[in-house]
XYZ file of C-alpha atoms in Angstrom:
637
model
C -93.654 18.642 12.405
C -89.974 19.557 11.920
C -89.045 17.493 8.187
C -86.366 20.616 8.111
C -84.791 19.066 11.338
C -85.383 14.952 11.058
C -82.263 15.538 8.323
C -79.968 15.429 11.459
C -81.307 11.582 12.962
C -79.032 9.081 13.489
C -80.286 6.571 10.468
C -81.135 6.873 7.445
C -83.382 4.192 7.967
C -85.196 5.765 10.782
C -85.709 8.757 8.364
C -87.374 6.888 6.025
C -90.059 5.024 8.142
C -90.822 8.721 9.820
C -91.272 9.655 6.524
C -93.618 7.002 5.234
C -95.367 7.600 9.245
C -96.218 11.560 7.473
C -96.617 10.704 4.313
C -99.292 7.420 3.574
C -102.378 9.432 4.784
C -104.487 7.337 2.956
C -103.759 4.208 4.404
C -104.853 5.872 8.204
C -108.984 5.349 8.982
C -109.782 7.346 11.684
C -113.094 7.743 13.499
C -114.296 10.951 13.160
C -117.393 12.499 15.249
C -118.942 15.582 15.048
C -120.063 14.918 18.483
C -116.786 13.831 20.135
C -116.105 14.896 23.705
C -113.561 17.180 24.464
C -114.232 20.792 24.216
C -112.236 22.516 21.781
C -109.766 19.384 20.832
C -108.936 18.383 17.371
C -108.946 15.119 18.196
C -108.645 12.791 20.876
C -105.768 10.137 20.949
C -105.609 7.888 23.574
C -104.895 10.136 26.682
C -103.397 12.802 24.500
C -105.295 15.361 22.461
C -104.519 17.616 19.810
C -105.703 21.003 20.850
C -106.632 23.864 18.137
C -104.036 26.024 18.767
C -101.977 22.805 18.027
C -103.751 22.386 14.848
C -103.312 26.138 13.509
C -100.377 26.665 14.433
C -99.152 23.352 12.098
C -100.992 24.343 9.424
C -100.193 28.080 9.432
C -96.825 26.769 9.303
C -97.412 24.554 6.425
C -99.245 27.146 4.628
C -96.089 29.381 4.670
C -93.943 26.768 3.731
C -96.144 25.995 0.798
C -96.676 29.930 -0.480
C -92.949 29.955 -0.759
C -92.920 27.204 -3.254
C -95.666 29.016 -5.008
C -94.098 32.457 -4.826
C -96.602 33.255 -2.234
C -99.579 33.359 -4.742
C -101.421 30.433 -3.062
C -103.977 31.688 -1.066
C -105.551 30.026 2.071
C -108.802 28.632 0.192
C -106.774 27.223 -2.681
C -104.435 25.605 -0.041
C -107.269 23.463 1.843
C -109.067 22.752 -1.601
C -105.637 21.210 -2.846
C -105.785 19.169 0.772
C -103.356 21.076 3.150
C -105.508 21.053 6.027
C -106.504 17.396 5.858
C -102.578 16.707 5.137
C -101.599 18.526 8.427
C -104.350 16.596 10.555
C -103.637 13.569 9.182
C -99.723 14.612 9.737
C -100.754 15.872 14.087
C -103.076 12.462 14.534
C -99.992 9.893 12.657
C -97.634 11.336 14.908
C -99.321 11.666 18.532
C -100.462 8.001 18.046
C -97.505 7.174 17.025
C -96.314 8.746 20.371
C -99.134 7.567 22.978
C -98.495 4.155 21.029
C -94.502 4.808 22.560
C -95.518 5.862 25.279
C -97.816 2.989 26.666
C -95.072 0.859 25.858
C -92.971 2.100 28.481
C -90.493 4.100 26.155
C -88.913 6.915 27.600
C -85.953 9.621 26.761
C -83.399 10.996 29.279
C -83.083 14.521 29.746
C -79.163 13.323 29.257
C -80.175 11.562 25.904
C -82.358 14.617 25.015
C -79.629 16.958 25.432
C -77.032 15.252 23.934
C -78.997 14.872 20.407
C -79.858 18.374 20.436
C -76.735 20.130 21.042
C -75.270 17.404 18.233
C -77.650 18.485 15.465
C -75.942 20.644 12.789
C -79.118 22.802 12.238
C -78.294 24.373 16.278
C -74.727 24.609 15.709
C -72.880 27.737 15.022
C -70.336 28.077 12.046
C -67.814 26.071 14.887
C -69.672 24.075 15.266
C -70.768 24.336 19.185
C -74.472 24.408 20.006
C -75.579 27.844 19.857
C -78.812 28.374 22.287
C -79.723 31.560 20.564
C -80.265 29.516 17.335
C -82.148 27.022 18.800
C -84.304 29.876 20.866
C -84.990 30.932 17.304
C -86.214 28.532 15.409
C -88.493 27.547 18.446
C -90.093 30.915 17.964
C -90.222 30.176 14.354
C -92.551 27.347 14.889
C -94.439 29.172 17.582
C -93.280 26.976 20.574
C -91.145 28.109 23.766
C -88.212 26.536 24.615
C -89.089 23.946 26.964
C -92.091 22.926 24.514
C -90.186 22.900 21.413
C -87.802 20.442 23.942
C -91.017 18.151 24.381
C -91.587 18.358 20.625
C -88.223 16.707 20.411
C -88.584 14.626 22.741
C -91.697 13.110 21.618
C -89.366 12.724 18.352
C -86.990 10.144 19.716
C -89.995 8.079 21.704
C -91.418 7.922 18.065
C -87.958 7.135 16.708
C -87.539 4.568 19.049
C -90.476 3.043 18.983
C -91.018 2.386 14.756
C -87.287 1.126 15.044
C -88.654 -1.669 17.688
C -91.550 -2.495 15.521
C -89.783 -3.225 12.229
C -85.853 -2.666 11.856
C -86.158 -7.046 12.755
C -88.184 -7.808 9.948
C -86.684 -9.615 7.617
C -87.406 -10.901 3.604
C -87.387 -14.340 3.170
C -84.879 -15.467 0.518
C -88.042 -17.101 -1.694
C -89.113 -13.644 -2.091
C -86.127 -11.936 -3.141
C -85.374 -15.065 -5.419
C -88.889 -14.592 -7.539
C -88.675 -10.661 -7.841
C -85.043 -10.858 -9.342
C -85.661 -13.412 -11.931
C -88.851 -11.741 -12.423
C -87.191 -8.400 -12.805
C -84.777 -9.673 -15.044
C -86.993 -11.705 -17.235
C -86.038 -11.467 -20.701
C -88.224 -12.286 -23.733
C -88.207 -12.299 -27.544
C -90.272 -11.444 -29.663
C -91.283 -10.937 -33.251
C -92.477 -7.324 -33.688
C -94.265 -6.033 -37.338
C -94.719 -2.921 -38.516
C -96.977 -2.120 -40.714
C -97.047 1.861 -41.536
C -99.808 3.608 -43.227
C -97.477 5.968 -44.637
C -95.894 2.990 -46.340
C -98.746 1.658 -48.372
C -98.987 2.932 -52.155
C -101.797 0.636 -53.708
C -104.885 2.976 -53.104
C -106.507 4.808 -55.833
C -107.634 8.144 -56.683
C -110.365 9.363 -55.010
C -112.802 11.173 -57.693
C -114.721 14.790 -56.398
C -117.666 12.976 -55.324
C -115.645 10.506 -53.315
C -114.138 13.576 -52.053
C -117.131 15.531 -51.395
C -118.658 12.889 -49.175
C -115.766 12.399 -47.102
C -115.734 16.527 -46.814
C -119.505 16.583 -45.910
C -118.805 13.208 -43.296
C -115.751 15.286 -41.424
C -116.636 18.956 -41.966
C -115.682 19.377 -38.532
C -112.039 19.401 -39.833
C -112.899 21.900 -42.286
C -114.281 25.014 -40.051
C -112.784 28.439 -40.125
C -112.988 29.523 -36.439
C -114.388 32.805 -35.515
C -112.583 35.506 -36.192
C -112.136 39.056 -34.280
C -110.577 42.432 -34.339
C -110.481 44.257 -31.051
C -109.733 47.752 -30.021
C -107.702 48.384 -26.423
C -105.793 50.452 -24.605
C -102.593 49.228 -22.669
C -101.447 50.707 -19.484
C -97.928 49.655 -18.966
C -94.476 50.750 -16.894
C -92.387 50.602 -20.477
C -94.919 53.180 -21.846
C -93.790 56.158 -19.349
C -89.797 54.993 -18.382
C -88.592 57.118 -21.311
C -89.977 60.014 -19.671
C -89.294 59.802 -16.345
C -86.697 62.013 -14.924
C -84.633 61.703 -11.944
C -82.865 63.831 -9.859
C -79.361 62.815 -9.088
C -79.755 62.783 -5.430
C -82.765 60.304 -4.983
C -80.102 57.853 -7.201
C -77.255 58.666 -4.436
C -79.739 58.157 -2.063
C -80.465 54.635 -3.030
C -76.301 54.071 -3.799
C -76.082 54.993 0.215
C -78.979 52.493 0.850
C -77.316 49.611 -1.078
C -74.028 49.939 -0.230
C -73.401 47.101 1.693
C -74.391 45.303 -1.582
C -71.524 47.374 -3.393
C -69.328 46.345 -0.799
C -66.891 43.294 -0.619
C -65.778 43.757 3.469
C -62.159 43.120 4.481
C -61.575 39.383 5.574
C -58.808 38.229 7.678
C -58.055 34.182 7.779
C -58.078 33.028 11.529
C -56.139 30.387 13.841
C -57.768 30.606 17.392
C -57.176 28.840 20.647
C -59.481 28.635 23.037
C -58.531 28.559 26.619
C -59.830 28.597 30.128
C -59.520 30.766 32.100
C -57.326 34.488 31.861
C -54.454 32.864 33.649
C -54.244 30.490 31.138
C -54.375 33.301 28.533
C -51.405 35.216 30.088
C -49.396 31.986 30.123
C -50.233 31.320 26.290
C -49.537 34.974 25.526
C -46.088 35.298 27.343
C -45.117 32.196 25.328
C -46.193 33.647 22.071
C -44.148 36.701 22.799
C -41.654 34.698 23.803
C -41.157 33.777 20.145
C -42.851 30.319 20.349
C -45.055 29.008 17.146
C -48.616 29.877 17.298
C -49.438 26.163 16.653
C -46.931 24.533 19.107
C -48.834 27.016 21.871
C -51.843 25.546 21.009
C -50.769 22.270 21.342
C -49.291 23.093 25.055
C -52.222 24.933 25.847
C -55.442 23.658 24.476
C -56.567 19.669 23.705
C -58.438 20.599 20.712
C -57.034 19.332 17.333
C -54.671 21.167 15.864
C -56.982 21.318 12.689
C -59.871 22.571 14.748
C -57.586 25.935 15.249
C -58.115 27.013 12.009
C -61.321 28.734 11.160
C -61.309 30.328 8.219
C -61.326 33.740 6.211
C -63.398 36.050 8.349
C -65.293 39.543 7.779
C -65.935 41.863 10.781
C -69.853 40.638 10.600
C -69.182 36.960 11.068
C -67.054 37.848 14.328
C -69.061 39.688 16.057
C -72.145 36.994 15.283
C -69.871 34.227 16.815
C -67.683 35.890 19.691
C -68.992 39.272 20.171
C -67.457 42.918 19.513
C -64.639 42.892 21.856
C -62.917 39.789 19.391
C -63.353 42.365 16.312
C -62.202 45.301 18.116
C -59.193 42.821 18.818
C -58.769 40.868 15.250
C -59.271 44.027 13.277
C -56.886 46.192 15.479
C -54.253 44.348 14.351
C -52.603 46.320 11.753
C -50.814 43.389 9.709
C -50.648 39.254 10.338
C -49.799 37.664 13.788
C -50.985 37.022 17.064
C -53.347 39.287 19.054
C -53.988 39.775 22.840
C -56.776 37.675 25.275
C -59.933 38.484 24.748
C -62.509 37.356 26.516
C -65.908 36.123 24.664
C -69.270 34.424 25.834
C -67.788 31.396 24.867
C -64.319 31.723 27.207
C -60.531 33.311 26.444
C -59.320 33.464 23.300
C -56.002 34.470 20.867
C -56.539 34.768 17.786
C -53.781 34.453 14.815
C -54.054 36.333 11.755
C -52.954 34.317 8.781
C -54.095 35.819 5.448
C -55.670 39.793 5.167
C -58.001 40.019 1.800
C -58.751 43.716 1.475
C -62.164 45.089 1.016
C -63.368 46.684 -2.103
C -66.299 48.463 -3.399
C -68.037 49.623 -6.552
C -68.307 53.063 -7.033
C -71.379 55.430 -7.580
C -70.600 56.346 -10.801
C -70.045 52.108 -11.949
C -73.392 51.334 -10.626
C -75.200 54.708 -11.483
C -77.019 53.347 -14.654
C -78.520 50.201 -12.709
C -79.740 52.352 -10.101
C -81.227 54.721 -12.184
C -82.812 51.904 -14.360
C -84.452 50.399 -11.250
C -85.370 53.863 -10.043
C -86.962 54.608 -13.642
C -89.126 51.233 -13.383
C -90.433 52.116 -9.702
C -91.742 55.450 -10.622
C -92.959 54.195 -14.042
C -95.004 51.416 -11.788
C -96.065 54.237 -9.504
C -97.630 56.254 -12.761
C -99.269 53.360 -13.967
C -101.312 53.210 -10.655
C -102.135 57.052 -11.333
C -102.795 56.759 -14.744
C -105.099 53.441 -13.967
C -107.113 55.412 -11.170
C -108.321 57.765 -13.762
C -108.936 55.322 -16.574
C -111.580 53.611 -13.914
C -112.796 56.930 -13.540
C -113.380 57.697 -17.343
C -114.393 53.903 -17.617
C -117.113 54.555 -14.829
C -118.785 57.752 -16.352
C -119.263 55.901 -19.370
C -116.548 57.248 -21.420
C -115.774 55.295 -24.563
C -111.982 54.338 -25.128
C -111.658 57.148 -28.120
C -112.679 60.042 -25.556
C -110.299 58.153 -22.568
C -107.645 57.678 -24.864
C -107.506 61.681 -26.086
C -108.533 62.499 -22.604
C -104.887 60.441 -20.923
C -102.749 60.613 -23.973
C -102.812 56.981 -24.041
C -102.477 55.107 -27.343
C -105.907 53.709 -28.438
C -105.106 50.494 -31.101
C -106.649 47.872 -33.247
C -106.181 44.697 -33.888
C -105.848 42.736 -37.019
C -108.465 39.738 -37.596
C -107.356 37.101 -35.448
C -108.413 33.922 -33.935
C -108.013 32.523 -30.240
C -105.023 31.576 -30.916
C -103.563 34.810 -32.177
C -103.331 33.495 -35.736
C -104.688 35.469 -38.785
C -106.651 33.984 -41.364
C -104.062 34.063 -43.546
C -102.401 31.503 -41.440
C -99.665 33.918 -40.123
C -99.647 35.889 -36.737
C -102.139 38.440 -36.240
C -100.976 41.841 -36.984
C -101.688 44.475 -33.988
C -102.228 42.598 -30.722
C -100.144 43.862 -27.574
C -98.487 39.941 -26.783
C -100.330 40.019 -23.729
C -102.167 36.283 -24.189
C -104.525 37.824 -20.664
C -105.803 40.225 -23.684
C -106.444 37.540 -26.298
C -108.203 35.713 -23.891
C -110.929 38.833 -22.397
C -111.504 39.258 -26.315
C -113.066 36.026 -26.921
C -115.120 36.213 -23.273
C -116.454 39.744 -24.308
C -119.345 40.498 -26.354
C -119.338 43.665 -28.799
C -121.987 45.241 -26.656
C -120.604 45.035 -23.164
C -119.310 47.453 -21.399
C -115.711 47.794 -21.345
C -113.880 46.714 -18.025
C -110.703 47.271 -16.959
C -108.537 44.175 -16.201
C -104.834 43.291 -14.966
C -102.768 40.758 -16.373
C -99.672 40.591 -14.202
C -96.441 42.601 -14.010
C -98.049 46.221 -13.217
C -99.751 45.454 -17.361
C -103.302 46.501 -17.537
C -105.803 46.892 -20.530
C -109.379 47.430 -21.237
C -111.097 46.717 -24.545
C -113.894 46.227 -26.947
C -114.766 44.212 -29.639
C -115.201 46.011 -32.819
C -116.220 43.015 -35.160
C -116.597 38.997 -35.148
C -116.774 37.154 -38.194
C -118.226 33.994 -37.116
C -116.742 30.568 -37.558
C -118.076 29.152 -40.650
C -117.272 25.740 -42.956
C -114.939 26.070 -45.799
C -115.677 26.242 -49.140
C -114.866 22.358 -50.910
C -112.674 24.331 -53.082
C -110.726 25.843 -50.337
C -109.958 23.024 -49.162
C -109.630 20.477 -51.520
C -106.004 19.797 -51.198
C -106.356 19.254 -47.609
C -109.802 16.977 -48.274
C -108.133 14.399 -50.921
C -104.110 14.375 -48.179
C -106.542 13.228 -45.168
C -108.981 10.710 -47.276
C -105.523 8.919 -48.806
C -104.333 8.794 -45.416
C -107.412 7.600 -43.436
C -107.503 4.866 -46.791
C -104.270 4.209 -46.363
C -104.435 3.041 -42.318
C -107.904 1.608 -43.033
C -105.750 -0.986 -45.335
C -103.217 -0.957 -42.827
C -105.812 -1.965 -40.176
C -107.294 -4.275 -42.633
C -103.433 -6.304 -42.676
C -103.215 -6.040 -39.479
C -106.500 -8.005 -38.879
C -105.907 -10.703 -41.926
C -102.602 -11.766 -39.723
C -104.728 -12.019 -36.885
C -107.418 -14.115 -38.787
C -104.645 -16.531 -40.175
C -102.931 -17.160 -36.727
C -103.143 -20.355 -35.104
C -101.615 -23.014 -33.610
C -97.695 -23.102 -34.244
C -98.232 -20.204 -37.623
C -95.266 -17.736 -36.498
C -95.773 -13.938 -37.221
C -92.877 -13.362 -39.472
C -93.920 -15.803 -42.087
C -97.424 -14.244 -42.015
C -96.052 -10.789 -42.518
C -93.397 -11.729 -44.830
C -95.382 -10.683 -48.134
C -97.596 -7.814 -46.351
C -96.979 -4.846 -48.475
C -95.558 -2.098 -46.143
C -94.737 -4.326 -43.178
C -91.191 -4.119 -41.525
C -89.885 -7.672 -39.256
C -87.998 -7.646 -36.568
C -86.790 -9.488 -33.818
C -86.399 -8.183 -30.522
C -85.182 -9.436 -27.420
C -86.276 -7.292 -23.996
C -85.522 -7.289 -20.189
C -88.225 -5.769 -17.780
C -86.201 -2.721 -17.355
C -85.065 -2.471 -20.903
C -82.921 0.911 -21.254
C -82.168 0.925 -25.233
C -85.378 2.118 -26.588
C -85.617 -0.800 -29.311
C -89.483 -0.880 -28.767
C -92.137 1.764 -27.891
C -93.033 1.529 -24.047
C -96.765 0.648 -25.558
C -95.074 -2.216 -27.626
C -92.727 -3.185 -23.979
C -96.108 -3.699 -21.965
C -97.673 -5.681 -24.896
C -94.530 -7.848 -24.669
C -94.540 -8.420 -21.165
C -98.473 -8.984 -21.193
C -98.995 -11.399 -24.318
C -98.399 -15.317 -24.104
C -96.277 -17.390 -25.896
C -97.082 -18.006 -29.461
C -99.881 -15.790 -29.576
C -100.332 -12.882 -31.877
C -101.240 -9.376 -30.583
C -101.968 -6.015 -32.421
C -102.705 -2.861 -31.323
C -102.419 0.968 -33.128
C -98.802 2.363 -33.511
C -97.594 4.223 -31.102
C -97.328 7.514 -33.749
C -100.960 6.438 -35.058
C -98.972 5.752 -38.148
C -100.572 1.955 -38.713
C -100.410 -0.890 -36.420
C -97.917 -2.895 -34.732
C -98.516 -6.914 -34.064
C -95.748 -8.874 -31.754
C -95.671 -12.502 -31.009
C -93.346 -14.019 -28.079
C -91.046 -16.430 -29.360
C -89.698 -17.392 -25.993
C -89.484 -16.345 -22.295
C -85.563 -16.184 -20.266
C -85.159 -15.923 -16.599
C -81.889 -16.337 -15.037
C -80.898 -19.738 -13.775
C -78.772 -18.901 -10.808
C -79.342 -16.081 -8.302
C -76.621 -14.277 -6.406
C -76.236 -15.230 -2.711
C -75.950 -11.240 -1.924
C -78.271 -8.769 -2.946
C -78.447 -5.875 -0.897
C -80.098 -3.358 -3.150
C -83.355 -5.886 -3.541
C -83.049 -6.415 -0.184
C -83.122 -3.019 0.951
C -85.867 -1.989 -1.055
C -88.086 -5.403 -0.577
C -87.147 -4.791 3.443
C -88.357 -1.373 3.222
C -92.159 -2.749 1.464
C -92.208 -5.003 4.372
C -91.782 -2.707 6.669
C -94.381 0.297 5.499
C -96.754 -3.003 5.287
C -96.242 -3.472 8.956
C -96.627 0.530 9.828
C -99.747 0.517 8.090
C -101.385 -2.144 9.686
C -100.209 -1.246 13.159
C -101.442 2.241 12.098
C -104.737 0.359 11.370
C -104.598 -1.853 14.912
C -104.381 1.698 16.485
C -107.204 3.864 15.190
C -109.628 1.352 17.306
C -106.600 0.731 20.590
C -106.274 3.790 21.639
C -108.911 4.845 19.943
C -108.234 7.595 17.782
C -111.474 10.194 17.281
C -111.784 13.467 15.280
C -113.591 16.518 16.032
C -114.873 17.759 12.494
C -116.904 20.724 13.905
C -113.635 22.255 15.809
C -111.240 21.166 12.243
C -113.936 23.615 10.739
C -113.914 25.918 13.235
C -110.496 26.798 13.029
C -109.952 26.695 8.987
C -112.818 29.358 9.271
C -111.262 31.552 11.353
C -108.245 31.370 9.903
C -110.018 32.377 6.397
C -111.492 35.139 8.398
C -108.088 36.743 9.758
C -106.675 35.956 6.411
C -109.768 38.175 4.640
C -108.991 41.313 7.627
């Protein structure tokens, strides 16, 4: 539930078997029931249950989350297509079994322990780095809990914590196993590898026209013009009217006022503090500083914090008032130079305060930042006449208007486009001449026939356009004589790897018993040897990844071919000899670690398994639906 918060466990370790407890959904079979007892529950674990407000509140939460990763542009539907909803179920039913599972084994947390590890957790802290219970108040409303229930949520944390840690932070990898996956990761091999290109092979004839006119009749599919169209449209965009706009000098002062603060660089002053007390404390501390006595050396009389934990910082007015309230900056920024102010007392006790370092404010002026501001303002209204000048073109487009009568009618450009194809590409070969660069528009041209209606459609960015098709010229075959050129450069080549292919195979045919690759290649016309020599996790790029597998796949002595990576001809590899190292190193934590880790997400799955029946775990499909739907229905309001 809180993967912004688990950052702040204790291990590492712990983190990562929480996180394969959320995130191997597929390995989890629960029984599901449309029948299941229990009223309006999710599902039923154990003794605990998983209510619906439970349920949408997580995946509420997790549809936020997830809109802000999309720019908010994924909708609710979208979202449970792509899986969210089963995700978050699966996410609720790992972690309450997970929990009951803790909890019928007798694990328990202290309120002691409890409030220890939340008032230690950075994410609660305050910029001091002291537990700040307005924070913490916050970010329980943020996930729609109280207080004490966002406490339980913790809670139930730790028993979970606790209890995966008991189940496998013991297991260990026996030393057989980490001995075969090193040498087998570090297996090396060599191998002969041949080349031969298609590109590289010069003994194939001429083709005559006939020879060339069947192969153009057998792939004429290669050889189609595509359909062609022109299109005439009308564009409705904020860059058409910002030229024209005109502002009055007052809204832009307006907005300067608005945005100040973003103008503004605020005064800071760099702070020692010490915190005392009580106020007869802070009367002693004062006397002493006025006394003449080093602000440090008072510190050290009066206060057991570190003498490094005095010093916090360059400081605006803001960031004072957020941590110790408005009687501190009333007191910091009274002071009219460095040194030592008066007690004041905060939420958080007595304080001094010793001013160390002023860095004056500054601020941009209305005339520097005019031309932005009016820029900005410019694009707004420009936006805001598009909408107008869109309202009427619906209007013109619903009386039937055609686009020469709407474009007179709104003083709106009406163009036409070149011939062009659905790629935007003339028939010349070169880029269509006319069209807006709006790809939406290319697009609605080849979905629209030349006697529909014409609609009005959005493509993004406040850019609109309607059109109609004002002629097709259908996609057709090529004349021979077109194309000729083009015919005789793709028979040679398709000859050319055809002979390729044909080498390829006469190696193959020849291979036997103790015949090594490199001597059958050695008088191959366009073939290239060479010997390789490969780990598993080869880094240098001397072979193709296709040509690695085939390496690691073929046996000894035998000879493999398969098509070149680039398609350019074929490539056939015979294993010379297999390496694996000899002598393993007594310590290897790395393999360890990672072998530990399999072991362990082995033994969370099948416990995970071993519960679904225990406790048992049951699903109530008819309430899951209940709740997506009316969810989709607020969304829709």
């Amino acid at each position: 539930m809180l993967n912004f918060f688990r950052s702040g466990l204790s291990s590492y370790f712990t983190l990562a078997l929480l996180g394969i407890l959320v995130a191997s959904f597929a390995l989890w079979g629960i029984g599901r029931d449309v029948f299941l007892k229990g009223g309006n529950n999710i599902a039923v674990i154990g003794e605990d249950k998983i209510t619906a407000q439970d349920y949408a509140r997580q995946f509420q939460a997790s549809l936020y989350r997830e809109q802000q990763n999309y720019n908010g542009e994924l909708t609710q539907d979208l979202a449970i297509k792509m899986g969210l909803a089963n995700q978050v179920l699966q996410s609720e039913v790992n972690q309450m079994a997970f929990y009951e599972a803790a909890r019928q084994a007798g694990i328990r947390v202290s309120d002691e322990r409890l409030r220890n590890y939340i008032t230690s957790q950075d994410v609660f802290q305050n910029d001091l780095g002291i537990f700040d219970r307005f924070k913490f108040e916050r970010i329980a409303q943020n996930q729609g809990l109280t207080s004490p229930e966002f406490e339980e949520v913790l809670r139930q944390d730790l028993m979970r914590q606790d209890f995966v840690v008991s189940l496998v932070t013991n297991i260990q990898v026996p030393r057989a196993a980490l001995e075969t996956i090193y040498k087998f990761e570090r297996e090396s091999r060599t191998a002969d590898v041949v080349t031969i290109r298609a590109t590289d092979i010069t003994d194939v004839p001429e083709a005559d026209e006939d020879t060339l006119k069947a192969y153009y009749e057998a792939h004429s599919s290669r050889y189609m013009a595509p359909e062609y169209r022109t299109v005439n449209y009308i564009t409705v965009t904020p860059d058409q009217f910002v030229d024209a706009i005109d502002l009055d000098e007052e809204e832009v002062r307006n907005l300067y006022e608005d945005r100040l603060d973003n103008y503004t660089v605020a005064e800071k002053r760099t702070l020692q503090q010490l915190i005392l007390d009580s106020k007869e404390d802070a009367d002693a501390a004062y006397a002493d500083l006025q006394a003449g006595k080093p602000f440090l050396d008072v510190v050290d009389k009066y206060s057991d914090q570190a003498i490094e934990d005095s010093n916090i910082g360059a400081q605006t007015r803001k960031d004072i008032e957020e941590v110790y309230g408005p009687a501190a900056v009333d007191t910091v920024f009274g002071l009219s130079g460095e040194g030592y102010s008066a007690p004041v007392e905060t939420d958080f006790g007595w304080y001094i305060f010793n001013v160390i370092g002023i860095e004056a404010g500054s601020s941009k002026s209305f005339e520097e930042v005019k031309p932005e501001l009016e820029k900005e303002l410019k694009k707004q209204h420009a936006m805001d006449h598009v909408y107008e000048v869109v309202n009427k073109l619906e209007d013109e487009l619903a009386g039937g208007a055609p686009l020469t009568e709407i474009s007179d009618t709104l003083g709106i450009a009406l163009k036409t486009s070149g011939l062009t194809d659905r790629n935007g590409f003339a028939p010349d070969g070169n880029l269509a001449q006319g069209l807006p660069g709006i790809p939406a528009l290319l697009s609605r041209a080849f979905e629209t026939d030349p006697s529909d209606d014409p609609v009005l459609d959005e493509s993004g960015d406040d850019t609109f356009f309607v059109l109609t098709v004002a002629e097709v010229v259908d996609e057709r075959l090529r004349p021979f004589d077109e194309v000729a050129d083009a015919v005789k450069t793709s028979w040679t080549y398709d000859e050319k790897l055809a002979k390729a292919e044909a080498l390829a195979n006469s190696i193959i045919d020849q291979a036997g018993d103790g015949k090594l690759l490199a001597v059958l290649a050695k008088d191959i016309q366009g073939a290239t040897i060479n010997t390789v020599t490969v780990t598993r996790d080869d880094r240098t790029g001397q072979v193709s990844p296709q040509v690695m597998e085939a390496i690691f796949t073929a046996k000894t002595g035998e000879i493999t071919s398969s098509p070149a990576a680039d398609q350019n001809g074929f490539v056939l590899l015979q294993i010379k000899s297999k390496s694996m190292p000899e002598e393993v190193p007594e310590s290897l934590p790395q393999l360890q670690a990672a072998m530990q880790r399999v072991y362990q997400n082995e033994v969370l799955s099948a416990y995970r398994n071993y519960l679904t029946t225990a406790l048992p775990v049951q699903v109530n499909d008819r309430v899951v639906k209940a709740v997506l739907d009316q969810l989709s229905s607020q969304a829709e309001q």
